[in-house]
Short mmCIF file of C-alpha atoms and ligand atoms in Angstrom, two decimals:
data_model
loop_
_atom_site.label_atom_id
_atom_site.label_comp_id
_atom_site.label_asym_id
_atom_site.label_seq_id
_atom_site.Cartn_x
_atom_site.Cartn_y
_atom_site.Cartn_z
CA MET A 5 19.52 15.03 5.88
CA SER A 6 20.11 13.08 2.71
CA VAL A 7 17.72 10.46 1.35
CA THR A 8 20.31 7.81 2.21
CA GLU A 9 20.50 8.95 5.83
CA ASN A 10 16.72 9.23 6.15
CA LEU A 11 16.30 5.75 4.75
CA ALA A 12 18.80 4.36 7.24
CA THR A 13 16.91 6.03 10.10
CA VAL A 14 13.56 4.70 8.88
CA ASN A 15 14.95 1.18 8.48
CA GLU A 16 16.31 1.28 12.02
CA LEU A 17 12.98 2.47 13.44
CA ILE A 18 11.17 -0.27 11.51
CA ARG A 19 13.54 -2.82 13.02
CA GLU A 20 12.89 -1.53 16.54
CA SER A 21 9.13 -1.65 16.14
CA ALA A 22 9.26 -5.07 14.53
CA GLU A 23 11.28 -6.41 17.43
CA LYS A 24 8.87 -4.84 19.89
CA SER A 25 6.14 -6.94 18.32
CA GLY A 26 8.19 -10.15 18.17
CA ARG A 27 9.21 -9.91 14.54
CA LYS A 28 12.28 -9.05 12.52
CA ARG A 29 13.11 -6.21 10.14
CA GLU A 30 12.78 -8.63 7.20
CA ASP A 31 9.17 -9.37 8.13
CA ILE A 32 8.18 -5.81 7.25
CA THR A 33 8.04 -4.47 3.68
CA LEU A 34 8.91 -0.82 3.31
CA VAL A 35 7.17 0.92 0.43
CA ALA A 36 9.04 4.17 -0.19
CA VAL A 37 6.36 6.60 -1.35
CA SER A 38 7.92 8.61 -4.15
CA LYS A 39 4.95 10.71 -5.29
CA THR A 40 6.00 14.22 -6.39
CA VAL A 41 9.67 13.24 -5.96
CA ASP A 42 11.91 13.59 -9.02
CA THR A 43 13.63 10.51 -10.40
CA ALA A 44 17.17 11.61 -9.45
CA ARG A 45 16.15 11.71 -5.80
CA ILE A 46 14.30 8.41 -6.11
CA GLN A 47 17.43 6.89 -7.66
CA GLU A 48 19.31 7.90 -4.51
CA ALA A 49 16.95 5.71 -2.48
CA VAL A 50 17.33 2.85 -4.95
CA ASP A 51 21.13 3.17 -4.74
CA ALA A 52 20.79 2.90 -0.97
CA GLY A 53 19.05 -0.45 -1.39
CA GLN A 54 15.35 0.51 -1.53
CA THR A 55 13.62 -1.59 -4.21
CA VAL A 56 9.91 -1.11 -3.50
CA LEU A 57 8.38 2.22 -4.49
CA GLY A 58 4.83 3.50 -4.09
CA GLU A 59 2.99 6.04 -6.21
CA ASN A 60 -0.53 7.34 -5.76
CA ARG A 61 -1.14 8.50 -9.33
CA VAL A 62 -1.23 6.16 -12.31
CA GLN A 63 0.18 8.68 -14.80
CA GLU A 64 3.05 9.65 -12.54
CA MET A 65 3.93 6.02 -11.87
CA VAL A 66 3.83 5.04 -15.53
CA ALA A 67 6.05 8.01 -16.44
CA LYS A 68 8.66 7.10 -13.82
CA ILE A 69 8.88 3.36 -14.50
CA PRO A 70 11.18 3.59 -17.57
CA GLU A 71 13.45 6.06 -15.77
CA LEU A 72 14.38 3.72 -12.93
CA PRO A 73 16.02 0.28 -12.91
CA HIS A 74 13.72 -2.59 -13.85
CA PHE A 75 14.28 -4.49 -10.64
CA VAL A 76 12.23 -1.80 -8.88
CA GLN A 77 8.80 -3.01 -7.77
CA TRP A 78 6.05 -0.43 -8.16
CA HIS A 79 3.04 -0.38 -5.87
CA LEU A 80 -0.02 1.67 -6.70
CA ILE A 81 -1.24 3.09 -3.40
CA GLY A 82 -3.71 5.75 -4.55
CA ARG A 83 -7.13 5.94 -6.06
CA LEU A 84 -7.56 3.85 -9.21
CA GLN A 85 -10.18 4.78 -11.77
CA LYS A 86 -11.62 2.22 -14.14
CA ASN A 87 -10.31 3.98 -17.25
CA LYS A 88 -6.74 3.94 -15.88
CA VAL A 89 -6.58 0.22 -15.13
CA LYS A 90 -5.22 -0.49 -18.60
CA TYR A 91 -2.04 1.43 -17.86
CA ILE A 92 -1.00 -0.54 -14.80
CA ILE A 93 -1.74 -4.20 -15.50
CA LYS A 94 1.62 -6.04 -15.40
CA LYS A 95 3.29 -2.83 -14.17
CA SER A 96 2.09 -2.64 -10.59
CA GLU A 97 3.39 -5.40 -8.36
CA LEU A 98 0.62 -4.73 -5.85
CA ILE A 99 -2.45 -2.47 -5.97
CA HIS A 100 -3.18 -1.29 -2.41
CA SER A 101 -6.39 0.59 -3.07
CA LEU A 102 -9.09 -1.71 -4.40
CA CYS A 103 -12.54 -0.82 -3.07
CA SER A 104 -14.85 -0.70 -6.09
CA PHE A 105 -16.47 -3.64 -7.81
CA ASP A 106 -16.42 -1.86 -11.19
CA VAL A 107 -12.69 -1.34 -10.93
CA ALA A 108 -12.25 -4.95 -9.80
CA LYS A 109 -14.13 -6.20 -12.87
CA GLU A 110 -11.91 -4.13 -15.13
CA ILE A 111 -8.72 -5.38 -13.41
CA ASP A 112 -10.01 -8.94 -13.82
CA ARG A 113 -10.96 -8.47 -17.48
CA LEU A 114 -7.62 -6.96 -18.49
CA SER A 115 -5.62 -9.43 -16.37
CA LYS A 116 -7.31 -12.32 -18.19
CA LYS A 117 -6.49 -10.71 -21.51
CA GLU A 118 -2.83 -10.54 -20.50
CA SER A 119 -2.88 -13.99 -18.86
CA VAL A 120 -1.81 -12.65 -15.48
CA ILE A 121 -3.30 -12.66 -12.01
CA THR A 122 -3.23 -9.23 -10.39
CA PRO A 123 -2.62 -9.05 -6.64
CA CYS A 124 -4.63 -6.39 -4.80
CA LEU A 125 -5.27 -5.22 -1.26
CA LEU A 126 -8.69 -4.05 -0.15
CA GLN A 127 -8.65 -0.48 1.10
CA ILE A 128 -10.71 0.13 4.20
CA ASN A 129 -11.89 3.55 5.30
CA ILE A 130 -11.02 2.82 8.89
CA GLY A 131 -11.90 6.27 10.23
CA HIS A 132 -15.18 6.61 8.25
CA GLU A 133 -13.80 9.79 6.70
CA ALA A 134 -15.66 11.45 3.83
CA SER A 135 -12.34 12.65 2.39
CA LYS A 136 -11.01 9.11 2.01
CA GLN A 137 -12.03 6.23 -0.17
CA GLY A 138 -12.35 2.67 1.03
CA LEU A 139 -14.80 0.05 2.13
CA GLU A 140 -16.48 0.33 5.48
CA MET A 141 -15.41 -2.49 7.77
CA ASP A 142 -18.86 -4.09 7.70
CA GLU A 143 -18.83 -4.20 3.89
CA VAL A 144 -15.62 -6.20 3.59
CA ASP A 145 -17.02 -9.74 3.82
CA ASP A 146 -19.73 -9.13 1.23
CA PHE A 147 -17.24 -7.42 -1.05
CA ILE A 148 -14.96 -10.44 -0.88
CA GLU A 149 -17.94 -12.67 -1.74
CA THR A 150 -18.74 -10.62 -4.83
CA LEU A 151 -15.10 -10.89 -5.95
CA ALA A 152 -15.25 -14.70 -5.90
CA GLU A 153 -16.24 -14.79 -9.58
CA LEU A 154 -13.20 -12.74 -10.59
CA ASP A 155 -10.48 -15.35 -10.73
CA SER A 156 -7.78 -13.12 -12.20
CA ILE A 157 -7.67 -10.95 -9.09
CA TYR A 158 -5.90 -12.25 -6.02
CA ILE A 159 -6.78 -10.46 -2.78
CA LYS A 160 -3.64 -10.55 -0.68
CA GLY A 161 -4.57 -8.40 2.28
CA LEU A 162 -5.88 -5.11 3.57
CA MET A 163 -4.80 -1.48 3.48
CA ALA A 164 -5.83 1.57 5.47
CA ILE A 165 -4.86 5.17 6.05
CA ALA A 166 -5.46 6.07 9.68
CA PRO A 167 -7.07 9.43 10.45
CA GLN A 168 -4.55 12.23 10.96
CA VAL A 169 -4.01 12.68 14.65
CA GLU A 170 -1.50 14.79 16.54
CA ASP A 171 -0.33 11.90 18.70
CA PRO A 172 0.22 8.62 16.79
CA GLU A 173 -0.92 6.78 19.93
CA ASP A 174 -4.42 7.98 19.07
CA ALA A 175 -4.27 5.94 15.86
CA ARG A 176 -3.48 2.72 17.69
CA SER A 177 -7.12 1.59 18.05
CA TYR A 178 -7.66 1.94 14.29
CA PHE A 179 -4.64 -0.23 13.56
CA ARG A 180 -5.83 -2.78 16.09
CA GLU A 181 -9.24 -2.93 14.46
CA MET A 182 -7.56 -3.54 11.09
CA LYS A 183 -5.43 -6.38 12.52
CA ASP A 184 -8.52 -8.03 14.04
CA LYS A 185 -10.26 -7.95 10.66
CA PHE A 186 -7.12 -9.19 8.89
CA ASP A 187 -6.93 -12.17 11.27
CA SER A 188 -10.62 -12.98 10.90
CA ILE A 189 -10.68 -13.32 7.10
CA LYS A 190 -10.32 -16.90 6.03
CA GLU A 191 -8.16 -18.04 3.18
CA ARG A 192 -9.94 -19.24 0.04
CA LYS A 193 -9.30 -19.72 -3.66
CA ASN A 194 -8.60 -16.10 -4.55
CA VAL A 195 -8.08 -14.61 -1.09
CA CYS A 196 -5.21 -14.86 1.37
CA MET A 197 -4.28 -12.44 4.13
CA LYS A 198 -0.58 -11.95 3.55
CA TYR A 199 -0.15 -8.19 3.66
CA LEU A 200 -1.47 -5.69 6.15
CA SER A 201 -0.54 -2.30 4.71
CA MET A 202 -0.84 0.47 7.28
CA GLY A 203 1.39 3.13 8.75
CA MET A 204 2.88 6.25 7.15
CA SER A 205 5.66 8.68 8.17
CA HIS A 206 3.78 9.94 11.19
CA ASP A 207 2.42 6.68 12.58
CA PHE A 208 4.31 3.67 11.16
CA GLN A 209 5.88 2.65 14.46
CA VAL A 210 2.50 2.27 16.15
CA ALA A 211 1.15 0.51 13.04
CA ILE A 212 3.96 -2.05 13.11
CA GLU A 213 3.50 -2.64 16.84
CA GLU A 214 -0.13 -3.43 16.06
CA GLY A 215 0.71 -5.88 13.29
CA ALA A 216 1.35 -4.01 10.04
CA ASN A 217 3.76 -5.87 7.77
CA VAL A 218 3.74 -3.28 4.98
CA VAL A 219 4.39 0.40 5.71
CA ARG A 220 4.13 3.22 3.18
CA ILE A 221 6.57 6.02 3.99
CA GLY A 222 7.14 9.16 1.94
CA SER A 223 8.11 12.40 3.65
CA LYS A 224 10.29 10.78 6.30
CA ILE A 225 12.49 9.45 3.47
CA PHE A 226 12.28 12.12 0.78
CA GLY A 227 11.48 15.20 2.87
CA GLU A 228 8.30 17.27 2.98
CA ARG A 229 6.42 17.29 -0.31
CA ILE A 230 6.04 20.60 -2.06
CA TYR A 231 2.87 20.80 -4.14
CA LEU A 232 3.11 23.41 -6.83
C1 PLP B 22 1.36 9.93 0.41
C2 PLP B 22 0.91 8.61 0.91
C3 PLP B 22 1.67 7.91 1.88
C4 PLP B 22 2.95 8.45 2.50
O1 PLP B 22 2.71 9.60 3.26
P1 PLP B 22 3.85 10.22 4.22
O2 PLP B 22 3.08 10.87 5.29
O3 PLP B 22 4.61 11.17 3.39
O4 PLP B 22 4.68 9.10 4.70
C5 PLP B 22 1.21 6.67 2.27
N1 PLP B 22 0.09 6.14 1.77
C6 PLP B 22 -0.66 6.77 0.85
C7 PLP B 22 -1.88 6.11 0.34
C8 PLP B 22 -0.27 8.03 0.39
O5 PLP B 22 -1.02 8.64 -0.53
#
């Protein structure tokens, strides 16, 4: 199947799941995860109407930006180290993976320098997995408190990667827990809960049914990734 056909299938499935949960296709943002995919193939997705792309590595994202049209919005979805923050300020429309105060301070410092406010999501390690980064659920409120002094960061929601399970139904309780937390966080000066980023190729339909409004989908659009 071509990228164009895959994208059409994914968009249709997103619409179905959105309608199942009383929403519309337009209420859900699709982030097409283009990590390891070459720019010609990514361009195919852009030509088919996909304008939001996600990358998990700073270097890879920064290298691809000049090769694709400038209306593309780039989301950083992977681990962000403090020394890499300087490369993505003003380049990443949304950082999905904030979970360290040191990194937050650096984002804030460089955003001030550039006179911008950088929108971020807080990543939560919903399955308490050692292999994944993220805040524990019970750390989230305190973390938000400590961010209050950083007025050039705008927390716009939460992100999680559900544990890999054979049957996506088994991820449903994790997504539900995320939605409960999302609903419980109160708006304040530098925090609003606009985006709930959860759901990947294997489990996005369940994630949307449980309230995700941002899904990050790679292999179902671009095909299985080959790591060399
Ligand atoms: C790779 C990746 C995805 C997409 O994974 P697929 O299973 O290919 O859809 C989503 N989110 C993050 C954080 C990723 O690193």
